[in-house]
Amino acid sequence: MEMPLIPVLAGMETEGVALDPNALVEFSAQLEKEITVVEAAVYEAAGMKFNISSPKQLGEVFFDILKIDPKAKKTKTGQYATGEDILSKLADKHPAVQMVLEYRGLVKLKNTYVDTLPSMIKPRTGRIHTSYQQAVAATGRLSSNNPNLQNIPIRTERGKEVRKAFVARNANYILVSADYSQIELRIIAEFSKDESMLNAFRHGIDIHTSTASKVYNVPLDQVTSEMRRNAKMVNFGIIYGISAFGLSQRLNIPRKEAATIIENYFREFPTIKSYMDGSIESARKNGYVETILGRKRYLRDINSANAVVRGFAERNAINAPIQGSAADMIKVAMINIHQTLVDLNLKSKMILQVHDELVFDVAIEELEIIKPIIREKMVNAIQMKVPIEVEIGAGKNWLEAH
Amino acid sequence: MSESPKKLFLLDGMALIYRAYFAFSKSPRINSKGLNTSAMFGFTNTLLEILNKEKPTHIAVAFDTVAPTARHTEFEAYKAHRDAIPEDLAISIPWVFEIIEGFNIPVLTMDGYEADDIIGTLAKEAERQGFTTYMMTPDKDFGQLVSEHIFMYKPSSFGSGAEILGIPEILKKFEIANVSQVIDILGLWGDAADNIPGIPGVGEKTAKQLIADYGSVENIIANADKLKGKLADKVKEHANLALLSKKLATIITDVPIEFNEEKLRLEPVDKEKLSAVFGELEFRALAKKVLNEEITTETTITESASPKQATLFGDASAVANDNDESNEEAPAGNLQTIDTIPHQYHLADTVEKRKSLIAQLENVKSFCFDTETTNIDANNAELVGLSFAITPHEAWYIPVPANYDEARELVHEFKAVFENKNIGKTGQNIKYDMMMLKWYDVAVQGPLFDTMLAHYLVEPDMRHNMNLLAEVYLNYEPVKIESLIGEKKSEQISMRDVDTSIIKDYAAEDADITLQLQHKLEPELEKHQLKNYSMKWRCL
């Protein structure tokens, strides 16, 4: 599978993706304005003007003058430490702190993507050619750089704007995005054969509501949004070996409550527990774990007497087959879709892969031909008992398509 | 503070090894022999950071020994909770000793005493002899030893630079009036790292408040009646535990160890020893750095006023800095090279010679090829040459003209073999070469074998560059690209401007080595039952 994927990726990289520099110019101007506004707000709140981008000046203003934290730490160079982790903890101590964090977020977005993407356009094609690395992530996932698509922010509204700049090649084309829905959870359901999870997926019941209903022991229609939110975090956290402490931090709830949730989860989903234990057990015995197609991940510390490194290997023993199988699946889908596009002599091209999503630059007249092909190849990439779902959207830019 | 010309660094060896090891725990550095070298690498970087940035005149590394100390005898639980040492870390320790020895730095140990005590004793003695001392450790107990001339030096880590703590910083940190009260704070609060109990239920805040009010553990106990309800009970009930805890936290400063100024003096590194150790660990870039750095290290001793070479490690990630390690440098050891192994590398620079090569390529099941270009970005690069290999130790290099049309014409002589679906193609990161050829309207077809990906399937956690694979699987060190285009990034010339006869050997060797690697890696894939995995979908 890795070898046949090579020409597919080579094709995607050569093809590239069109960028609408005007969208970014506008967005850059907008960010610039917002930065100025936040900047002014920081000056106002701090009661003075200074260079916010200078950690030295910022530290002096915050800690010498405003005395936001009497225990502020200095680095060796004699400056105050003003890293994000430090400022985040002080966010409620002074209004200027939150503003500085926002200021930094805006500046970073502007510098790393909005102002940089246009410079990545290759003169030969006028497009962006992200480069895929097939041999970097030990789990089997692809990674990309120039630009790194994985890092384009998608959670914030402003981050989403970046996706707007990725557009179809011309007016006769449209971007299509196809995204596996909850693929890792489906793979867990498949591997663990957990009936209640499988059942939820088979009947199209929202998996997080379903989990919440079991963990809190209430009927589906009585699951509150808070219960669902907590269950969602458990669903995703479990595969990364989340602890009660981690969960309590993420959900901002007491540790005892988090521990109870996890306890309830494993009581309600005993098959998940035994699947996880089985993964670790087999890793101990074999020294490695495998994905659905046999990709191996060696875990040298799985039998370590040291709890910390052993714990790390154990989390990998659970996580690697799940993440790796999701990677196997999308890779097979990519190979099959690519081949079909070639066989049918279609003009449309697969151009991007990020996380569980594929993006296509589709000739409008081929849109209705290609959608079922994408769906079929993605859904059937690897035969599973659990139903696989793919969400497909189309639009003139990546944000609209997604 | 006045800087003494005599600057002593005392390193807490084990603490630094642990720290280095765990700094890489998310992606440990494993060398080709499967040895986890995280601890050695991180420790060496930390050491170099000190030598380069701080320029000590005297230095030593202290370690605990396995012999029990007075603390263990007095308090059974002392450090008893500590988890087993990770196996990879245990294996690392003798290596770190070798490295320290290679740097010509004394290792200090004393049965019955901990590294803390050795450091404490020497720091105090050094102070009497006019030294400024930096105790390099992340351990907060050391606060008690700080004086006008003795500092704690917390090594830099990912997020923040190194931190130097003197009297004011320690007083502020513990909210105390005198550094000697650090042990009072720890006596009450305890120290989880060492399993020092303190008074159960008394945390950081209460401990600081109590010391602020009463000054010492003894005085608190004497005034227990004045405390409020529960707290009074706790103090009374656990008075002995508090006194014991204070004692356990006290670093001994009269260890019977000799302070020998001459032994502690920083010496030039033992080049031979270090290069042997680095060779075995496969620290190529580090080996190069240390050799280049040596002059700097020597000038340090004489306190030269001349500006020193720029520091090699930023504050941010002194331990984790391995970016340069990909820049493989000449390894020590007895690897074969182009000069020691018989080979036939041909230059095919005429139509006739190319025709004869193509005639051979047409009749094989698979061949290996490589491209030489002007840029590592295939979408921005021009072809400079092509190389081919069919059987080990023989390869061809074909120079490609700079003019695009001429180049395309030449490349198209090979179009039929490249696009022949029945002939397999092998390459190292072959995607790059395929993309290059695409720009010349050649669509490579046929079963592919990528040695980089093959190794990725066999050893997903390791690095997969060709030079490393050549070393591991072929005991061979290929010609370095830097020997063609130059060492320094800023001064590198274009591949286009390198003499053809020089490129010939380099390029032909690449194709030859990649082919030889295929022959080694194919059976590995079989052995790992991964061949289906990589080939299964080939015929779709």
mmCIF file with all atom_site columns, C-alpha atoms in Angstrom, chain B residues 152-282:
data_model
loop_
_atom_site.group_PDB
_atom_site.id
_atom_site.type_symbol
_atom_site.label_atom_id
_atom_site.label_alt_id
_atom_site.label_comp_id
_atom_site.label_asym_id
_atom_site.label_entity_id
_atom_site.label_seq_id
_atom_site.pdbx_PDB_ins_code
_atom_site.Cartn_x
_atom_site.Cartn_y
_atom_site.Cartn_z
_atom_site.occupancy
_atom_site.B_iso_or_equiv
_atom_site.pdbx_formal_charge
_atom_site.auth_seq_id
_atom_site.auth_comp_id
_atom_site.auth_asym_id
_atom_site.auth_atom_id
_atom_site.pdbx_PDB_model_num
ATOM 1   C CA . MET B 1 152 ? 21.809 27.086 41.865 1.00 0.00 ? 152 MET B CA 1
ATOM 2   C CA . TYR B 1 153 ? 21.881 26.647 38.130 1.00 0.00 ? 153 TYR B CA 1
ATOM 3   C CA . LYS B 1 154 ? 18.702 25.125 36.773 1.00 0.00 ? 154 LYS B CA 1
ATOM 4   C CA . PRO B 1 155 ? 19.401 23.845 33.279 1.00 0.00 ? 155 PRO B CA 1
ATOM 5   C CA . SER B 1 156 ? 17.311 25.227 30.457 1.00 0.00 ? 156 SER B CA 1
ATOM 6   C CA . SER B 1 157 ? 14.434 23.155 29.246 1.00 0.00 ? 157 SER B CA 1
ATOM 7   C CA . PHE B 1 158 ? 12.002 23.340 26.381 1.00 0.00 ? 158 PHE B CA 1
ATOM 8   C CA . GLY B 1 159 ? 9.993  26.345 27.370 1.00 0.00 ? 159 GLY B CA 1
ATOM 9   C CA . SER B 1 160 ? 12.471 28.441 29.287 1.00 0.00 ? 160 SER B CA 1
ATOM 10  C CA . GLY B 1 161 ? 16.120 29.295 29.451 1.00 0.00 ? 161 GLY B CA 1
ATOM 11  C CA . ALA B 1 162 ? 18.484 28.270 32.205 1.00 0.00 ? 162 ALA B CA 1
ATOM 12  C CA . GLU B 1 163 ? 17.741 29.833 35.551 1.00 0.00 ? 163 GLU B CA 1
ATOM 13  C CA . ILE B 1 164 ? 20.328 31.006 38.048 1.00 0.00 ? 164 ILE B CA 1
ATOM 14  C CA . LEU B 1 165 ? 19.132 31.245 41.617 1.00 0.00 ? 165 LEU B CA 1
ATOM 15  C CA . GLY B 1 166 ? 21.055 33.251 44.177 1.00 0.00 ? 166 GLY B CA 1
ATOM 16  C CA . ILE B 1 167 ? 20.097 34.346 47.678 1.00 0.00 ? 167 ILE B CA 1
ATOM 17  C CA . PRO B 1 168 ? 17.347 36.805 46.673 1.00 0.00 ? 168 PRO B CA 1
ATOM 18  C CA . GLU B 1 169 ? 15.692 34.293 44.334 1.00 0.00 ? 169 GLU B CA 1
ATOM 19  C CA . ILE B 1 170 ? 15.719 31.523 46.942 1.00 0.00 ? 170 ILE B CA 1
ATOM 20  C CA . LEU B 1 171 ? 14.358 33.833 49.637 1.00 0.00 ? 171 LEU B CA 1
ATOM 21  C CA . LYS B 1 172 ? 11.590 34.887 47.297 1.00 0.00 ? 172 LYS B CA 1
ATOM 22  C CA . LYS B 1 173 ? 10.811 31.383 46.153 1.00 0.00 ? 173 LYS B CA 1
ATOM 23  C CA . PHE B 1 174 ? 10.442 29.964 49.643 1.00 0.00 ? 174 PHE B CA 1
ATOM 24  C CA . GLU B 1 175 ? 9.242  33.223 51.217 1.00 0.00 ? 175 GLU B CA 1
ATOM 25  C CA . ILE B 1 176 ? 11.882 33.025 53.901 1.00 0.00 ? 176 ILE B CA 1
ATOM 26  C CA . ALA B 1 177 ? 14.304 35.446 55.541 1.00 0.00 ? 177 ALA B CA 1
ATOM 27  C CA . ASN B 1 178 ? 17.404 33.256 55.434 1.00 0.00 ? 178 ASN B CA 1
ATOM 28  C CA . VAL B 1 179 ? 18.420 30.459 53.056 1.00 0.00 ? 179 VAL B CA 1
ATOM 29  C CA . SER B 1 180 ? 19.093 28.172 55.982 1.00 0.00 ? 180 SER B CA 1
ATOM 30  C CA . GLN B 1 181 ? 15.319 28.060 56.454 1.00 0.00 ? 181 GLN B CA 1
ATOM 31  C CA . VAL B 1 182 ? 14.886 26.054 53.254 1.00 0.00 ? 182 VAL B CA 1
ATOM 32  C CA . ILE B 1 183 ? 15.299 22.921 55.368 1.00 0.00 ? 183 ILE B CA 1
ATOM 33  C CA . ASP B 1 184 ? 12.683 24.175 57.816 1.00 0.00 ? 184 ASP B CA 1
ATOM 34  C CA . ILE B 1 185 ? 10.228 24.648 54.986 1.00 0.00 ? 185 ILE B CA 1
ATOM 35  C CA . LEU B 1 186 ? 11.002 21.166 53.642 1.00 0.00 ? 186 LEU B CA 1
ATOM 36  C CA . GLY B 1 187 ? 10.809 19.743 57.180 1.00 0.00 ? 187 GLY B CA 1
ATOM 37  C CA . LEU B 1 188 ? 7.198  20.910 57.399 1.00 0.00 ? 188 LEU B CA 1
ATOM 38  C CA . TRP B 1 189 ? 6.095  20.632 53.803 1.00 0.00 ? 189 TRP B CA 1
ATOM 39  C CA . GLY B 1 190 ? 8.081  17.514 52.963 1.00 0.00 ? 190 GLY B CA 1
ATOM 40  C CA . ASP B 1 191 ? 9.635  16.699 49.609 1.00 0.00 ? 191 ASP B CA 1
ATOM 41  C CA . ALA B 1 192 ? 7.748  14.254 47.486 1.00 0.00 ? 192 ALA B CA 1
ATOM 42  C CA . ALA B 1 193 ? 10.755 13.690 45.218 1.00 0.00 ? 193 ALA B CA 1
ATOM 43  C CA . ASP B 1 194 ? 12.733 12.148 48.079 1.00 0.00 ? 194 ASP B CA 1
ATOM 44  C CA . ASN B 1 195 ? 9.794  10.779 50.064 1.00 0.00 ? 195 ASN B CA 1
ATOM 45  C CA . ILE B 1 196 ? 10.553 13.160 52.887 1.00 0.00 ? 196 ILE B CA 1
ATOM 46  C CA . PRO B 1 197 ? 7.261  13.183 54.773 1.00 0.00 ? 197 PRO B CA 1
ATOM 47  C CA . GLY B 1 198 ? 7.093  16.584 56.460 1.00 0.00 ? 198 GLY B CA 1
ATOM 48  C CA . ILE B 1 199 ? 4.002  17.092 58.629 1.00 0.00 ? 199 ILE B CA 1
ATOM 49  C CA . PRO B 1 200 ? 1.023  15.324 57.092 1.00 0.00 ? 200 PRO B CA 1
ATOM 50  C CA . GLY B 1 201 ? -1.573 17.844 55.966 1.00 0.00 ? 201 GLY B CA 1
ATOM 51  C CA . VAL B 1 202 ? 0.847  20.755 55.929 1.00 0.00 ? 202 VAL B CA 1
ATOM 52  C CA . GLY B 1 203 ? 1.353  22.086 52.445 1.00 0.00 ? 203 GLY B CA 1
ATOM 53  C CA . GLU B 1 204 ? 3.445  24.766 50.856 1.00 0.00 ? 204 GLU B CA 1
ATOM 54  C CA . LYS B 1 205 ? 1.356  27.696 52.034 1.00 0.00 ? 205 LYS B CA 1
ATOM 55  C CA . THR B 1 206 ? 1.031  26.649 55.642 1.00 0.00 ? 206 THR B CA 1
ATOM 56  C CA . ALA B 1 207 ? 4.712  25.778 55.817 1.00 0.00 ? 207 ALA B CA 1
ATOM 57  C CA . LYS B 1 208 ? 5.702  29.194 54.542 1.00 0.00 ? 208 LYS B CA 1
ATOM 58  C CA . GLN B 1 209 ? 3.328  30.947 56.919 1.00 0.00 ? 209 GLN B CA 1
ATOM 59  C CA . LEU B 1 210 ? 4.576  28.962 59.905 1.00 0.00 ? 210 LEU B CA 1
ATOM 60  C CA . ILE B 1 211 ? 8.198  29.670 59.106 1.00 0.00 ? 211 ILE B CA 1
ATOM 61  C CA . ALA B 1 212 ? 7.397  33.341 58.568 1.00 0.00 ? 212 ALA B CA 1
ATOM 62  C CA . ASP B 1 213 ? 5.830  33.433 62.035 1.00 0.00 ? 213 ASP B CA 1
ATOM 63  C CA . TYR B 1 214 ? 8.178  31.223 64.008 1.00 0.00 ? 214 TYR B CA 1
ATOM 64  C CA . GLY B 1 215 ? 11.410 30.981 62.042 1.00 0.00 ? 215 GLY B CA 1
ATOM 65  C CA . SER B 1 216 ? 12.257 27.310 62.495 1.00 0.00 ? 216 SER B CA 1
ATOM 66  C CA . VAL B 1 217 ? 10.777 23.863 62.947 1.00 0.00 ? 217 VAL B CA 1
ATOM 67  C CA . GLU B 1 218 ? 12.107 23.728 66.524 1.00 0.00 ? 218 GLU B CA 1
ATOM 68  C CA . ASN B 1 219 ? 10.510 27.035 67.421 1.00 0.00 ? 219 ASN B CA 1
ATOM 69  C CA . ILE B 1 220 ? 7.182  26.019 65.920 1.00 0.00 ? 220 ILE B CA 1
ATOM 70  C CA . ILE B 1 221 ? 7.167  22.884 68.013 1.00 0.00 ? 221 ILE B CA 1
ATOM 71  C CA . ALA B 1 222 ? 8.024  24.914 71.090 1.00 0.00 ? 222 ALA B CA 1
ATOM 72  C CA . ASN B 1 223 ? 5.138  27.242 70.350 1.00 0.00 ? 223 ASN B CA 1
ATOM 73  C CA . ALA B 1 224 ? 2.647  24.608 69.186 1.00 0.00 ? 224 ALA B CA 1
ATOM 74  C CA . ASP B 1 225 ? 0.174  25.713 71.828 1.00 0.00 ? 225 ASP B CA 1
ATOM 75  C CA . LYS B 1 226 ? -0.172 29.102 70.230 1.00 0.00 ? 226 LYS B CA 1
ATOM 76  C CA . LEU B 1 227 ? -1.340 27.555 66.955 1.00 0.00 ? 227 LEU B CA 1
ATOM 77  C CA . LYS B 1 228 ? -4.954 27.117 66.020 1.00 0.00 ? 228 LYS B CA 1
ATOM 78  C CA . GLY B 1 229 ? -6.910 23.918 66.702 1.00 0.00 ? 229 GLY B CA 1
ATOM 79  C CA . LYS B 1 230 ? -6.191 21.332 64.064 1.00 0.00 ? 230 LYS B CA 1
ATOM 80  C CA . LEU B 1 231 ? -2.820 22.709 63.092 1.00 0.00 ? 231 LEU B CA 1
ATOM 81  C CA . ALA B 1 232 ? -1.669 22.635 66.721 1.00 0.00 ? 232 ALA B CA 1
ATOM 82  C CA . ASP B 1 233 ? -2.672 18.983 66.935 1.00 0.00 ? 233 ASP B CA 1
ATOM 83  C CA . LYS B 1 234 ? -0.837 18.116 63.753 1.00 0.00 ? 234 LYS B CA 1
ATOM 84  C CA . VAL B 1 235 ? 2.346  19.840 64.848 1.00 0.00 ? 235 VAL B CA 1
ATOM 85  C CA . LYS B 1 236 ? 2.264  18.207 68.266 1.00 0.00 ? 236 LYS B CA 1
ATOM 86  C CA . GLU B 1 237 ? 1.467  14.799 66.922 1.00 0.00 ? 237 GLU B CA 1
ATOM 87  C CA . HIS B 1 238 ? 4.118  14.867 64.205 1.00 0.00 ? 238 HIS B CA 1
ATOM 88  C CA . ALA B 1 239 ? 6.830  16.900 65.896 1.00 0.00 ? 239 ALA B CA 1
ATOM 89  C CA . ASN B 1 240 ? 9.357  14.089 65.605 1.00 0.00 ? 240 ASN B CA 1
ATOM 90  C CA . LEU B 1 241 ? 8.532  13.505 61.988 1.00 0.00 ? 241 LEU B CA 1
ATOM 91  C CA . ALA B 1 242 ? 9.094  17.191 61.276 1.00 0.00 ? 242 ALA B CA 1
ATOM 92  C CA . LEU B 1 243 ? 12.486 17.125 62.996 1.00 0.00 ? 243 LEU B CA 1
ATOM 93  C CA . LEU B 1 244 ? 13.456 13.979 61.142 1.00 0.00 ? 244 LEU B CA 1
ATOM 94  C CA . SER B 1 245 ? 12.290 15.482 57.864 1.00 0.00 ? 245 SER B CA 1
ATOM 95  C CA . LYS B 1 246 ? 14.353 18.561 58.463 1.00 0.00 ? 246 LYS B CA 1
ATOM 96  C CA . LYS B 1 247 ? 17.347 16.392 59.131 1.00 0.00 ? 247 LYS B CA 1
ATOM 97  C CA . LEU B 1 248 ? 16.774 14.342 55.990 1.00 0.00 ? 248 LEU B CA 1
ATOM 98  C CA . ALA B 1 249 ? 16.498 17.494 53.928 1.00 0.00 ? 249 ALA B CA 1
ATOM 99  C CA . THR B 1 250 ? 19.740 18.856 55.315 1.00 0.00 ? 250 THR B CA 1
ATOM 100 C CA . ILE B 1 251 ? 22.576 18.514 52.876 1.00 0.00 ? 251 ILE B CA 1
ATOM 101 C CA . ILE B 1 252 ? 25.776 17.378 54.539 1.00 0.00 ? 252 ILE B CA 1
ATOM 102 C CA . THR B 1 253 ? 28.624 19.800 53.983 1.00 0.00 ? 253 THR B CA 1
ATOM 103 C CA . ASP B 1 254 ? 31.452 17.973 55.716 1.00 0.00 ? 254 ASP B CA 1
ATOM 104 C CA . VAL B 1 255 ? 31.818 14.915 53.534 1.00 0.00 ? 255 VAL B CA 1
ATOM 105 C CA . PRO B 1 256 ? 35.370 13.573 53.892 1.00 0.00 ? 256 PRO B CA 1
ATOM 106 C CA . ILE B 1 257 ? 36.233 14.365 50.304 1.00 0.00 ? 257 ILE B CA 1
ATOM 107 C CA . GLU B 1 258 ? 39.333 16.181 49.191 1.00 0.00 ? 258 GLU B CA 1
ATOM 108 C CA . PHE B 1 259 ? 38.937 19.494 47.417 1.00 0.00 ? 259 PHE B CA 1
ATOM 109 C CA . ASN B 1 260 ? 41.627 19.325 44.796 1.00 0.00 ? 260 ASN B CA 1
ATOM 110 C CA . GLU B 1 261 ? 41.605 22.473 42.747 1.00 0.00 ? 261 GLU B CA 1
ATOM 111 C CA . GLU B 1 262 ? 43.898 21.014 40.106 1.00 0.00 ? 262 GLU B CA 1
ATOM 112 C CA . LYS B 1 263 ? 41.745 17.934 39.581 1.00 0.00 ? 263 LYS B CA 1
ATOM 113 C CA . LEU B 1 264 ? 38.706 20.082 39.052 1.00 0.00 ? 264 LEU B CA 1
ATOM 114 C CA . ARG B 1 265 ? 40.343 22.331 36.507 1.00 0.00 ? 265 ARG B CA 1
ATOM 115 C CA . LEU B 1 266 ? 38.728 22.184 33.083 1.00 0.00 ? 266 LEU B CA 1
ATOM 116 C CA . GLU B 1 267 ? 40.939 20.274 30.676 1.00 0.00 ? 267 GLU B CA 1
ATOM 117 C CA . PRO B 1 268 ? 40.770 19.969 26.901 1.00 0.00 ? 268 PRO B CA 1
ATOM 118 C CA . VAL B 1 269 ? 38.652 17.053 25.782 1.00 0.00 ? 269 VAL B CA 1
ATOM 119 C CA . ASP B 1 270 ? 40.187 13.654 25.110 1.00 0.00 ? 270 ASP B CA 1
ATOM 120 C CA . LYS B 1 271 ? 39.610 13.777 21.377 1.00 0.00 ? 271 LYS B CA 1
ATOM 121 C CA . GLU B 1 272 ? 40.331 10.141 20.731 1.00 0.00 ? 272 GLU B CA 1
ATOM 122 C CA . LYS B 1 273 ? 38.162 8.865  23.526 1.00 0.00 ? 273 LYS B CA 1
ATOM 123 C CA . LEU B 1 274 ? 35.254 11.148 22.675 1.00 0.00 ? 274 LEU B CA 1
ATOM 124 C CA . SER B 1 275 ? 35.295 10.449 18.982 1.00 0.00 ? 275 SER B CA 1
ATOM 125 C CA . ALA B 1 276 ? 35.271 6.728  19.727 1.00 0.00 ? 276 ALA B CA 1
ATOM 126 C CA . VAL B 1 277 ? 32.287 7.067  22.063 1.00 0.00 ? 277 VAL B CA 1
ATOM 127 C CA . PHE B 1 278 ? 30.425 9.398  19.730 1.00 0.00 ? 278 PHE B CA 1
ATOM 128 C CA . GLY B 1 279 ? 31.196 7.021  16.883 1.00 0.00 ? 279 GLY B CA 1
ATOM 129 C CA . GLU B 1 280 ? 29.607 4.109  18.696 1.00 0.00 ? 280 GLU B CA 1
ATOM 130 C CA . LEU B 1 281 ? 26.612 6.178  19.668 1.00 0.00 ? 281 LEU B CA 1
ATOM 131 C CA . GLU B 1 282 ? 26.372 7.537  16.095 1.00 0.00 ? 282 GLU B CA 1
#
